[in-house]
Short mmCIF file of C-alpha atoms and ligand atoms in Angstrom, two decimals:
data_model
loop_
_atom_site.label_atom_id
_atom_site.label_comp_id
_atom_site.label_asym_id
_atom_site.label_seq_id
_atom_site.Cartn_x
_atom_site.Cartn_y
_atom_site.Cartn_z
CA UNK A 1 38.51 -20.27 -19.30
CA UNK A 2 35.99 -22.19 -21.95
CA UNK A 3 33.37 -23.86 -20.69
CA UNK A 4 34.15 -26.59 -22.60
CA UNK A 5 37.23 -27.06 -20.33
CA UNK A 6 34.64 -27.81 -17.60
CA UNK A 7 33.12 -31.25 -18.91
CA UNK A 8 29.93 -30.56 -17.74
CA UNK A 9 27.54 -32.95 -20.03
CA UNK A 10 26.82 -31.18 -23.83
CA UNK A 11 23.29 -30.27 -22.85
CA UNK A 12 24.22 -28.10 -20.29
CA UNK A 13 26.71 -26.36 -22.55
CA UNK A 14 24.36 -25.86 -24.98
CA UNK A 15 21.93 -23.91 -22.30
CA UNK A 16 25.00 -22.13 -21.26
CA UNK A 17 25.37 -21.33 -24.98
CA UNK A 18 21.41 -20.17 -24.61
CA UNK A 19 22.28 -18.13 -21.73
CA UNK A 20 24.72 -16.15 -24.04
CA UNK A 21 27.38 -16.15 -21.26
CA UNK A 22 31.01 -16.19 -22.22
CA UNK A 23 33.36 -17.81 -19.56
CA UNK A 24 32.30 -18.98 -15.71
CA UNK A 25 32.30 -17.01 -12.91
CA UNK A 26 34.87 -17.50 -10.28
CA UNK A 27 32.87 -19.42 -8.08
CA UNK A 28 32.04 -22.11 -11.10
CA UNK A 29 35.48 -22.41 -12.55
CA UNK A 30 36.12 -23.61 -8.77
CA UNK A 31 33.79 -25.22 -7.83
CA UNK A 32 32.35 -27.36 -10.92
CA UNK A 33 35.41 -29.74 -11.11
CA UNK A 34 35.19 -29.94 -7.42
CA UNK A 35 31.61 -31.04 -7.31
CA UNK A 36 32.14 -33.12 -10.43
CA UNK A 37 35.26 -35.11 -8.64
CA UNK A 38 32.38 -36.06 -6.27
CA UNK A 39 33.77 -33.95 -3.35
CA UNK A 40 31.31 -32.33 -0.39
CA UNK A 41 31.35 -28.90 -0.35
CA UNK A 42 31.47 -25.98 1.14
CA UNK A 43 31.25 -22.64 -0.79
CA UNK A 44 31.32 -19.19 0.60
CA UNK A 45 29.53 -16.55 -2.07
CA UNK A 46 26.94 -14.06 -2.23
CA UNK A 47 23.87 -14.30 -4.64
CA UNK A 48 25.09 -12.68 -7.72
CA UNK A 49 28.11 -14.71 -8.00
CA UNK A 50 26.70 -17.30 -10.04
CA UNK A 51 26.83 -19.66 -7.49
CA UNK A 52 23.54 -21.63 -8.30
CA UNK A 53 25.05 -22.55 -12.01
CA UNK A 54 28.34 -23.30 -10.21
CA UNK A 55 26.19 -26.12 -8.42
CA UNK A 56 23.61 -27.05 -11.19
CA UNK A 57 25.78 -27.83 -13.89
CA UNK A 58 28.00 -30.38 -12.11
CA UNK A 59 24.71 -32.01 -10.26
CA UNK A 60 23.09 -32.17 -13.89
CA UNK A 61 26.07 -33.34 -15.19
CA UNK A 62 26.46 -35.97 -12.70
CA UNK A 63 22.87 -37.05 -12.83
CA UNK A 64 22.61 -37.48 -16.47
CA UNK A 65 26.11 -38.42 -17.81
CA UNK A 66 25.89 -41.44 -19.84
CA UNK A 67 28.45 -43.04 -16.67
CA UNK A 68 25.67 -42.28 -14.01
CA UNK A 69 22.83 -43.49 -15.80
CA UNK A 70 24.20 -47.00 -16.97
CA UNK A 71 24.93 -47.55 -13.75
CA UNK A 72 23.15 -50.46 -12.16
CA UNK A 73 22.26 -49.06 -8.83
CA UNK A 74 20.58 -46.05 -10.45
CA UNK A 75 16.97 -46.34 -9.01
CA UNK A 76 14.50 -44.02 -9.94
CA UNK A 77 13.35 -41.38 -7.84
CA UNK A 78 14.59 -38.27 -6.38
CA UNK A 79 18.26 -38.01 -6.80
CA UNK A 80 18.66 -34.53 -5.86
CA UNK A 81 17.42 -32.47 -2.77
CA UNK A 82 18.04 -28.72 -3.26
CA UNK A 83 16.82 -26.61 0.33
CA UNK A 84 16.66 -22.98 0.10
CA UNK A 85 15.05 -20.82 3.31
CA UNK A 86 12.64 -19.01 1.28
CA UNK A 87 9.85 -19.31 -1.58
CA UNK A 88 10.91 -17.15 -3.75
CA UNK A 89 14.38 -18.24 -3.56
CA UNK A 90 13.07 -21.95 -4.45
CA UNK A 91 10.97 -20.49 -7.33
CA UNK A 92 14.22 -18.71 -8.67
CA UNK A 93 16.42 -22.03 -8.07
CA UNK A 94 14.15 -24.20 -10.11
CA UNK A 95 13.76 -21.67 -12.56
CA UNK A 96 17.52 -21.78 -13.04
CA UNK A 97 17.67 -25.79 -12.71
CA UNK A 98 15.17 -26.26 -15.83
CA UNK A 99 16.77 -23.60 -17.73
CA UNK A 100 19.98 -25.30 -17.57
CA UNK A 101 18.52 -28.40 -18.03
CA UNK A 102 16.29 -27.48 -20.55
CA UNK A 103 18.27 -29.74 -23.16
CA UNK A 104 18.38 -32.99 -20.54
CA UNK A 105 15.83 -35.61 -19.52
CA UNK A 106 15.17 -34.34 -15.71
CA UNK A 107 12.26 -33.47 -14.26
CA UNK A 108 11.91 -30.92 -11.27
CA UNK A 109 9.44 -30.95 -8.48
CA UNK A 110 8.95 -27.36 -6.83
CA UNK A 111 7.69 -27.71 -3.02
CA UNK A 112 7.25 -24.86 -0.90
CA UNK A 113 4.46 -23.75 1.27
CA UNK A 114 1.00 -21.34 1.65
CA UNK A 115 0.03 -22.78 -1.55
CA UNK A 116 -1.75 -26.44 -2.60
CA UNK A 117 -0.46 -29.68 -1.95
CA UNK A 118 -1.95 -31.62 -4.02
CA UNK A 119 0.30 -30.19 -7.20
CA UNK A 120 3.65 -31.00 -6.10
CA UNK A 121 2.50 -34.13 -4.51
CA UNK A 122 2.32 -35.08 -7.94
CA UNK A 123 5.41 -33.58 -9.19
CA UNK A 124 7.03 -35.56 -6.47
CA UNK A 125 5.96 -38.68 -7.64
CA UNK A 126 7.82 -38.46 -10.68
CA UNK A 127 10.57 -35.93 -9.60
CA UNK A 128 14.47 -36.31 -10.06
CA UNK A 129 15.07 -32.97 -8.67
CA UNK A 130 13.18 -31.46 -6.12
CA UNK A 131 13.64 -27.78 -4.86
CA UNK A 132 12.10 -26.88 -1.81
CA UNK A 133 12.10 -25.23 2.13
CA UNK A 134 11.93 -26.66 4.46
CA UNK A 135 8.93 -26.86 6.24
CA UNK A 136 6.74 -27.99 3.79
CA UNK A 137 9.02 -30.52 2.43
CA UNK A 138 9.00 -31.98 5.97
CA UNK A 139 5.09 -31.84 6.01
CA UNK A 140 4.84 -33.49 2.42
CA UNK A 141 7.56 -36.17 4.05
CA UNK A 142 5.96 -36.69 6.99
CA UNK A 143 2.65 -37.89 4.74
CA UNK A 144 4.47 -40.32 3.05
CA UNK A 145 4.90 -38.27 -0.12
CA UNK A 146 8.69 -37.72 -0.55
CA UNK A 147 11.26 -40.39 -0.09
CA UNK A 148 14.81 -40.37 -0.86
CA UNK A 149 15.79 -44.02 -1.36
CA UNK A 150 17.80 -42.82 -4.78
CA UNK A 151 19.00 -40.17 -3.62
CA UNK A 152 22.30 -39.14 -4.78
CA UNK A 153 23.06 -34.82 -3.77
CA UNK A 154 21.66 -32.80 -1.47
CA UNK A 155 22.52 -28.95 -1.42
CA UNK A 156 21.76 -26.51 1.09
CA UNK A 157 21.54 -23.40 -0.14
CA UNK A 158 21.66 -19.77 1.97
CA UNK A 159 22.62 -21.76 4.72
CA UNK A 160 23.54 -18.78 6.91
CA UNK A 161 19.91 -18.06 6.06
CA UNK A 162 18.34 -20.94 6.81
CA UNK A 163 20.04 -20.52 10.24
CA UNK A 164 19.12 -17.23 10.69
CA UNK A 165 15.58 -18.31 10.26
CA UNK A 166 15.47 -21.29 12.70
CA UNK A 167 15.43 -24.00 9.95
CA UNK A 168 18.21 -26.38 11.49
CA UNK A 169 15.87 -28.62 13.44
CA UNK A 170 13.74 -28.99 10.51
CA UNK A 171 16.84 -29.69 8.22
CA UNK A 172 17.86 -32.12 10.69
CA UNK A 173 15.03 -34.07 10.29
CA UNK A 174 15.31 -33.90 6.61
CA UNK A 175 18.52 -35.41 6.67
CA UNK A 176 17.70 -38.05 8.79
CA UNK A 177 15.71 -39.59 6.02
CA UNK A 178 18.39 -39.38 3.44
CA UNK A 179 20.80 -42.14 2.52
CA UNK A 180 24.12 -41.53 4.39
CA UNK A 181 26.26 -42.22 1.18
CA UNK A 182 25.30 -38.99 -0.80
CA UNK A 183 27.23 -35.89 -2.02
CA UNK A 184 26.50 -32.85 0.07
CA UNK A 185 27.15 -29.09 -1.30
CA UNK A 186 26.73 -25.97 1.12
CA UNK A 187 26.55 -22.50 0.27
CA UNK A 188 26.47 -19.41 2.59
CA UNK A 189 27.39 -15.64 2.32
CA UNK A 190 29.65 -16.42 5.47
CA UNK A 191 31.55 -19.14 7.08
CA UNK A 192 30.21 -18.23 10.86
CA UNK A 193 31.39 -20.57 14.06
CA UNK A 194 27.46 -21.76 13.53
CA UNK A 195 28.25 -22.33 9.61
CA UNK A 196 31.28 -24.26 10.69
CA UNK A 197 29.36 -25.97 12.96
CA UNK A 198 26.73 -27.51 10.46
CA UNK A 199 29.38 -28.78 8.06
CA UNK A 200 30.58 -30.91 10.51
CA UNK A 201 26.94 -32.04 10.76
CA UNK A 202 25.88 -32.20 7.36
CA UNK A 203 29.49 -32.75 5.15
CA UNK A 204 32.44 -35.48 4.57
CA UNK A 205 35.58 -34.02 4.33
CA UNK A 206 34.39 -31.32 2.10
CA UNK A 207 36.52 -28.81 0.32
CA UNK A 208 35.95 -24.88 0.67
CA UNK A 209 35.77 -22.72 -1.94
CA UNK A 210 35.80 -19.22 -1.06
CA UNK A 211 34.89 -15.86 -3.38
CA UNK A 212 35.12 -12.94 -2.18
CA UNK A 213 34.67 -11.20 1.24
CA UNK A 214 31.27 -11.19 2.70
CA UNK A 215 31.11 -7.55 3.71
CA UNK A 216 32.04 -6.53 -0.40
CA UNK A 217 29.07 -5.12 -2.80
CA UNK A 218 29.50 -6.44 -5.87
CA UNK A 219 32.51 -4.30 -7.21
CA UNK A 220 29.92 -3.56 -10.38
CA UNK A 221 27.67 -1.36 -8.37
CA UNK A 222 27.73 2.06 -8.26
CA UNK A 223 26.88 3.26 -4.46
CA UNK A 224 25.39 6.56 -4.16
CA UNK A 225 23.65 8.67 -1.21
CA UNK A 226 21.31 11.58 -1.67
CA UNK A 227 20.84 13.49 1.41
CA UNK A 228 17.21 13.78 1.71
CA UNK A 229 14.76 14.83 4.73
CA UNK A 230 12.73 11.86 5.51
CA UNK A 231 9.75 13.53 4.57
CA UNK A 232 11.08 14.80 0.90
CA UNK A 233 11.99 11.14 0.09
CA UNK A 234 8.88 10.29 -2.25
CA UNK A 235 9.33 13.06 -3.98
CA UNK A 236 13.61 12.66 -4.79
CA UNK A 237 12.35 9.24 -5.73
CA UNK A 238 9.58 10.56 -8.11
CA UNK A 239 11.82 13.29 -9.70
CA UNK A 240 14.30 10.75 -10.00
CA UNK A 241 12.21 8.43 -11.75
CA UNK A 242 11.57 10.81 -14.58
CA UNK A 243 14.66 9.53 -15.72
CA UNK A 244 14.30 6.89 -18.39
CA UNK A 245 17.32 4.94 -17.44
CA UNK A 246 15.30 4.27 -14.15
CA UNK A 247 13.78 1.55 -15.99
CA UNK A 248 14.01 -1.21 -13.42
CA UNK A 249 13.92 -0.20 -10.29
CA UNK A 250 13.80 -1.88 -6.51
CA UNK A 251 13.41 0.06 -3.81
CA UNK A 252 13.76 -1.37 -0.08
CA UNK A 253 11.77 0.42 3.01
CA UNK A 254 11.89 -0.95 6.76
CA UNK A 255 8.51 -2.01 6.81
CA UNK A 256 5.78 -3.39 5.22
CA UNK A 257 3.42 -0.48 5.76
CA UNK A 258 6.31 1.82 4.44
CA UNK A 259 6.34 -0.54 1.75
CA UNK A 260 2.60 -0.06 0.69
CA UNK A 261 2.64 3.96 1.37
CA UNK A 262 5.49 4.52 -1.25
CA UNK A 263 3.81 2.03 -3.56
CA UNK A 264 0.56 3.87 -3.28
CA UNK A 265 2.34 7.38 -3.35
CA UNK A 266 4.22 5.83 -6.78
CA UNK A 267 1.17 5.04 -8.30
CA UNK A 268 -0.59 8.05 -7.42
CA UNK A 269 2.07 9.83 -9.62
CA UNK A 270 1.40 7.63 -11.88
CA UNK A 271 4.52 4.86 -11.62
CA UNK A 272 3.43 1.38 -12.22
CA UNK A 273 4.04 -0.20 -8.83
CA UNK A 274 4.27 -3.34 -7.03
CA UNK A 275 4.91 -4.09 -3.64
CA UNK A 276 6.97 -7.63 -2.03
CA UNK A 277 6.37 -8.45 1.58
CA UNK A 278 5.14 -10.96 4.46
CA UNK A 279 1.53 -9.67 4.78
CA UNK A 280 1.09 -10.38 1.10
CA UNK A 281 -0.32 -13.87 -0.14
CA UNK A 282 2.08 -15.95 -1.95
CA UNK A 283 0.02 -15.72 -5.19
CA UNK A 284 0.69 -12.09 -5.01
CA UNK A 285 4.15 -12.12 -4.05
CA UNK A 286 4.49 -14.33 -7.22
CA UNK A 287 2.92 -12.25 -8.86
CA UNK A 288 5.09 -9.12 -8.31
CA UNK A 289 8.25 -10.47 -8.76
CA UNK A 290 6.51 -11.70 -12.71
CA UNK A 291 5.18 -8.40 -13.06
CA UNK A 292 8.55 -6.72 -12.35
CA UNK A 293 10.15 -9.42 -14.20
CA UNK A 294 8.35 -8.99 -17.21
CA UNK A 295 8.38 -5.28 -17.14
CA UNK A 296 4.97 -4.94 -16.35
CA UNK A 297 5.55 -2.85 -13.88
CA UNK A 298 8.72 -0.46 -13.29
CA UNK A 299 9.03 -0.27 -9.24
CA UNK A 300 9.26 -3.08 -6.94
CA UNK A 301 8.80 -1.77 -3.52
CA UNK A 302 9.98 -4.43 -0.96
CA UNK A 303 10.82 -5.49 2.35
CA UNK A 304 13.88 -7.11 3.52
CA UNK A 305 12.88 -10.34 2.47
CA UNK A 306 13.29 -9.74 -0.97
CA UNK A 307 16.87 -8.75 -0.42
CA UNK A 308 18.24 -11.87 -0.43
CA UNK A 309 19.06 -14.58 -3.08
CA UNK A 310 16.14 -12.46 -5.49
CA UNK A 311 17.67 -12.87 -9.01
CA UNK A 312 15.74 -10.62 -11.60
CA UNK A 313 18.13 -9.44 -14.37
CA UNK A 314 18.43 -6.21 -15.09
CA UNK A 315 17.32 -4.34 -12.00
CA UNK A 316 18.70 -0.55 -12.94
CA UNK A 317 18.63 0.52 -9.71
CA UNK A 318 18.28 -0.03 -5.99
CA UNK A 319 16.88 2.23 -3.71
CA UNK A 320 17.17 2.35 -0.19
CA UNK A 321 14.37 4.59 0.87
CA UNK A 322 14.65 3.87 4.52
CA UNK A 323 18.37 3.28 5.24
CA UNK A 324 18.96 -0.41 6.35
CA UNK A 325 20.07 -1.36 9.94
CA UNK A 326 22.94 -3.99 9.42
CA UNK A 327 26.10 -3.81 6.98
CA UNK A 328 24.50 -7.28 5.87
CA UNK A 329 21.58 -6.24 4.85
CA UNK A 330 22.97 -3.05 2.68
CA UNK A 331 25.34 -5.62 0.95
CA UNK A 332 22.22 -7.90 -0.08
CA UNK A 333 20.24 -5.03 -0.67
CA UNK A 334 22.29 -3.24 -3.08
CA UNK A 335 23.38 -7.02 -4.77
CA UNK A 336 20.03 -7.20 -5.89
CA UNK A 337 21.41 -4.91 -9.32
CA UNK A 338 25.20 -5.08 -10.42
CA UNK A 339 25.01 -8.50 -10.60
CA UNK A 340 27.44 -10.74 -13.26
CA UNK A 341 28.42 -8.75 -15.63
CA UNK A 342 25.47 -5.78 -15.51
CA UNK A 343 25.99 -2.40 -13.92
CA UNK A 344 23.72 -1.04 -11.60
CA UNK A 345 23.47 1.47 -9.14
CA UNK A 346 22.42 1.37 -5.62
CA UNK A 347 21.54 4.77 -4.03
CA UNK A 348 20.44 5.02 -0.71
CA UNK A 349 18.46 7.93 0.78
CA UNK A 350 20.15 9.40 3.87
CA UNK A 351 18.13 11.35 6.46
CA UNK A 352 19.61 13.22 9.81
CA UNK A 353 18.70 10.26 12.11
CA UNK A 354 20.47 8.17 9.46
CA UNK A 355 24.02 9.20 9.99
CA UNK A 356 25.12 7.20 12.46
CA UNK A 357 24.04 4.00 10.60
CA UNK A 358 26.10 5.19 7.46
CA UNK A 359 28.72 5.80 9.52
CA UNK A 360 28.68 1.74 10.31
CA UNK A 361 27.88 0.89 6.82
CA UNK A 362 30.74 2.71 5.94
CA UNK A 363 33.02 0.76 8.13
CA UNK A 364 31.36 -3.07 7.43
CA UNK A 365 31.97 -2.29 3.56
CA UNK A 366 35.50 -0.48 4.32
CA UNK A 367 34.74 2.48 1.84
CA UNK A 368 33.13 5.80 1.86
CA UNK A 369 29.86 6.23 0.04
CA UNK A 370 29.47 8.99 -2.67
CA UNK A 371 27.42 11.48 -1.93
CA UNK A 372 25.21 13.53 -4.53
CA UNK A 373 22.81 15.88 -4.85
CA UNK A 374 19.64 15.13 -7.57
CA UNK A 375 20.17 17.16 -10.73
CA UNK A 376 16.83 19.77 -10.50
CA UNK A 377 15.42 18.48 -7.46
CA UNK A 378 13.74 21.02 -5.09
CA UNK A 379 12.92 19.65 -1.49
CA UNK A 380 10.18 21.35 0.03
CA UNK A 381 11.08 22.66 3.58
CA UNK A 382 8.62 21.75 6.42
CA UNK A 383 8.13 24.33 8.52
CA UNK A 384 8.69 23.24 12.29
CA UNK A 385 5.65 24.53 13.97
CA UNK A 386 2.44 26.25 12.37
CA UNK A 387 2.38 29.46 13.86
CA UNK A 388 -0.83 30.85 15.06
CA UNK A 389 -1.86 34.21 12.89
CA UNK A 390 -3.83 37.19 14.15
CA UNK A 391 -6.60 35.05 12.44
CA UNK A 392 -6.30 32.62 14.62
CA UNK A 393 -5.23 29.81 11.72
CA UNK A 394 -2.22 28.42 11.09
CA UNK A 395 0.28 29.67 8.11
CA UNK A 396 -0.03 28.08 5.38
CA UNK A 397 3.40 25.79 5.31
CA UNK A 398 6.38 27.72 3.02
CA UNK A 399 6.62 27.23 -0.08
CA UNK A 400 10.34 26.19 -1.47
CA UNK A 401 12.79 28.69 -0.20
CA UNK A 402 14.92 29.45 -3.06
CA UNK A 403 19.09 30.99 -2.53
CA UNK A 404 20.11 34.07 -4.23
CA UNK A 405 20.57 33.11 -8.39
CA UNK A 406 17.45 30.49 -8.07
CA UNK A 407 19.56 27.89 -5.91
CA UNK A 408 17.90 25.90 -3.59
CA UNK A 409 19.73 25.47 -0.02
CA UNK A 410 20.14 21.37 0.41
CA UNK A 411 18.54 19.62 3.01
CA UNK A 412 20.97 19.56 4.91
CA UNK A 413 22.41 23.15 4.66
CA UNK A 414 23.72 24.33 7.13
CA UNK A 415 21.60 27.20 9.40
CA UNK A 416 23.20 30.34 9.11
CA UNK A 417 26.13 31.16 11.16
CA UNK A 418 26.24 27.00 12.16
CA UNK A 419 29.60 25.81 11.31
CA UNK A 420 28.32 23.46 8.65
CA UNK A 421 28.04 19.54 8.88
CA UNK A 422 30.78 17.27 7.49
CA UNK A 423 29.38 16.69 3.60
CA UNK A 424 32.09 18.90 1.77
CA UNK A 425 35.09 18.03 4.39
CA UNK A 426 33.92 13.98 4.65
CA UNK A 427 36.91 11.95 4.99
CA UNK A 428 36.42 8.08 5.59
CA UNK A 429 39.22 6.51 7.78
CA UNK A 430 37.90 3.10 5.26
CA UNK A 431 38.99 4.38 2.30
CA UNK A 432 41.09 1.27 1.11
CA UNK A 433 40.76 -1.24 -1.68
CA UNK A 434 39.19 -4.59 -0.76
CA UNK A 435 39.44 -7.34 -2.88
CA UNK A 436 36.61 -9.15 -4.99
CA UNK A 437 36.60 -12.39 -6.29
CA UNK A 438 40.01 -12.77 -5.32
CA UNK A 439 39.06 -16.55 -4.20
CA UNK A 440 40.85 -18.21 -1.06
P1 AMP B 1 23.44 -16.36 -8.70
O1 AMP B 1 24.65 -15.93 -7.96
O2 AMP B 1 23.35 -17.83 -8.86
O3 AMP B 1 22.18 -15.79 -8.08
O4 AMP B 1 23.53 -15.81 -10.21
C1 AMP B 1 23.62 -14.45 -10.52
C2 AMP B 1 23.30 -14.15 -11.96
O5 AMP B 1 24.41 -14.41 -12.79
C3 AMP B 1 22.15 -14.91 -12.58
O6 AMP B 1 21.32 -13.97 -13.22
C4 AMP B 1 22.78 -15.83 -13.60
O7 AMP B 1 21.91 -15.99 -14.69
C5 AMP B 1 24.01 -15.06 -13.99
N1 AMP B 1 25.14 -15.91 -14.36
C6 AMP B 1 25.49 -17.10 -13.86
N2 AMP B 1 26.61 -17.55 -14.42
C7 AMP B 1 27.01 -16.63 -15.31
C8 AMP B 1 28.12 -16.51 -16.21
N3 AMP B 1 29.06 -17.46 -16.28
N4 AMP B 1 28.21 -15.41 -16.97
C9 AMP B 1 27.26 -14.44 -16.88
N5 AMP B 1 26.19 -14.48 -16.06
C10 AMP B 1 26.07 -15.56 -15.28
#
């Protein structure tokens, strides 16, 4: 389909044209005409879908078509609420809005929180657009500094998020304040009872447009595991990284401390590193995602909060160093590369203790996951115990132990005599097709 059969206003084709795309994404071809009809909406999609250009081209369309703007109740002011649950994910929305609307007379207002007011106070006052959480937008309305007389779309974005993060009550509020004549878009990975719930709240007799399942990587992704013991994994990811293809790279632990070990372990081998998490300031955090961005570093080592929504292009790979908990979270995770049109791979580092989780994972996603072993890469073998010698010191720990004809026994190899795990005999009981982007 041509973009051009869209009728979303010239400008925006023109930025599309910028973009260098070459036909919509499923989620725009259905839901542009929808939103530009003037329908509520509800649309079910992962990040990587394209869903924020599926709802910024219609609302720029709508807010600066020749149409809207001779119209005689067009007031100025803000005409369009976007709320997304976290900074960065504002950040990356507005990024998108002004790139899209580079070519159009609209002027964005970026409102988050843990940084100064006193900037997008002023951005407010002359805003058409504002992009912001929650929170802070309510603080900045609750001073007087936002109002919503004008406007004409508000769009909740991640709202399975924003749920998950106790943001209702505060969106409530929000809305309370808005003009009950307005268009209202949702988006969420899943249509939950509690989803459900809030479009009765929030929408008119919207229309759903569904892509995908929720539980489905993006089908571009290449999923790998290495079987690695949990205290070899810095050094699979090093000898890994030696490979110039592993040019981009995001790698998830469980925690933030995790997060800052590997970074520090990274750098000490001499990776350019930079770390994403809650205990770091929001300058910093900004600061990260530019550096990784721009390419001025090559690892991003993150927490779960950067799994979600994140949009950096060209991530070559995903890492799970510490194996995630929840199906959900592996699916966001591993979207963060493979997304449009790219291919990435997601490989996830699999210890002993991990095997019942991947078992699960397996299930959510309804496929088996490869499994590989790294080209040339020699795990060191702990030794259990330090055993006490005559000179009353313990042995030094062994040294690789190397196989007959130089090959190295995996880490999971199985003892001698042991009856050997499942690796070579894996079967999944998952192992059909699911459909992507197959809409509803
Ligand atoms: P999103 O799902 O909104 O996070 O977007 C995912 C990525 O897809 C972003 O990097 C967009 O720039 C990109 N994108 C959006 N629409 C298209 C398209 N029609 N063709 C190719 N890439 C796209």
């Amino acid at each position: 389909m041509p973009f051009r059969s869209l009728n979303l206003v010239e400008g925006i084709i023109r930025a599309i044209e910028d973009a260098g795309y070459t036909e919509p994404t499923p989620i725009q071809a259905a839901a542009v005409p929808l939103v530009l009809a003037g329908h509520d909406l509800i649309g079910i999609a992962q990040t990587g879908t394209g869903k924020t250009a599926a709802f910024t081209w219609p609302l720029l369309t709508r807010l600066t078509s020749p149409q809207t703007t001779s119209e005689p109740a067009r007031r100025p002011g803000i005409r369009a609420l976007i709320l997304a649950p976290t900074r960065e994910l504002v950040v990356q929305i507005e990024e998108n809005v002004r790139a899209y609307g580079r070519h159009l007379p609209v002027r964005l207002a970026l409102v988050y929180g843990g940084v100064g007011m006193v900037p997008q106070i002023q951005a407010l006052r002359h805003a058409d657009i504002v992009v912001a959480t929650p929170g802070r937008l309510l603080d900045l309305m609750g001073q007087g500094h936002a109002r919503f007389d004008a406007l004409q779309c508000l769009v909740l974005d991640e709202a399975d998020r924003m749920l998950d993060m106790g943001f209702i009550p505060d969106i409530r509020r929000i809305v309370s304040a808005l003009p009950r004549k307005r268009q209202t878009l949702l988006f969420s990975a899943t249509l939950s009872r509690e989803i459900e719930t809030l479009t009765h709240e929030f929408l008119k007799t919207p229309k759903l447009v569904q892509i995908g399942r929720r539980s489905n990587p993006a089908e571009t992704v290449a999923q790998i595991i290495y079987e690695v013991p949990a205290q070899s994994k810095t050094s699979l990811l090093i000898h890994l990284l030696r490979d110039s293809r592993w040019n981009m790279v995001l790698v998830f632990t469980r925690t933030k401390h995790g997060a800052d070990r590997v970074a520090r372990q990274l750098e000490n081998a001499g990776v350019s590193t930079a770390t994403l998490h809650s205990n770091r300031s929001q300058n910093q955090r900004l600061r990260a995602l530019k550096d990784f961005k721009s390419g001025v570093v090559r690892v991003l080592v993150a927490t779960d909060i950067a799994s979600r929504g994140i949009d950096v292009d060209g991530i070559s790979h995903v890492v799970n160093y510490d194996f995630p908990k929840h199906g959900e979270d592996y699916v966001h995770r591993i979207g963060r590369t493979g997304r449009a049109q790219a291919v990435g791979d997601a490989i996830s580092f699999v210890s002993q203790e991990d095997y019942a989780q991947l078992r699960a994972i397996e299930r959510f996603i309804g496929r088996g996951i490869v499994r590989k072993r790294a080209d040339g890469f020699v795990p060191a073998i702990p030794k259990p115990q330090a055993v006490l010698q005559h000179s009353g010191r313990p042995s030094q720990p062994h040294a690789v132990q190397r196989e007959p004809h130089g090959r190295t026994p995996g880490p999971f190899a199985p003892a001698r005599g042991h009856q050997g795990n499942s690796r070579r005999t894996f079967k999944h009981p998952f192992q059909r097709e699911r459909r992507i982007g197959n809409g509803s």
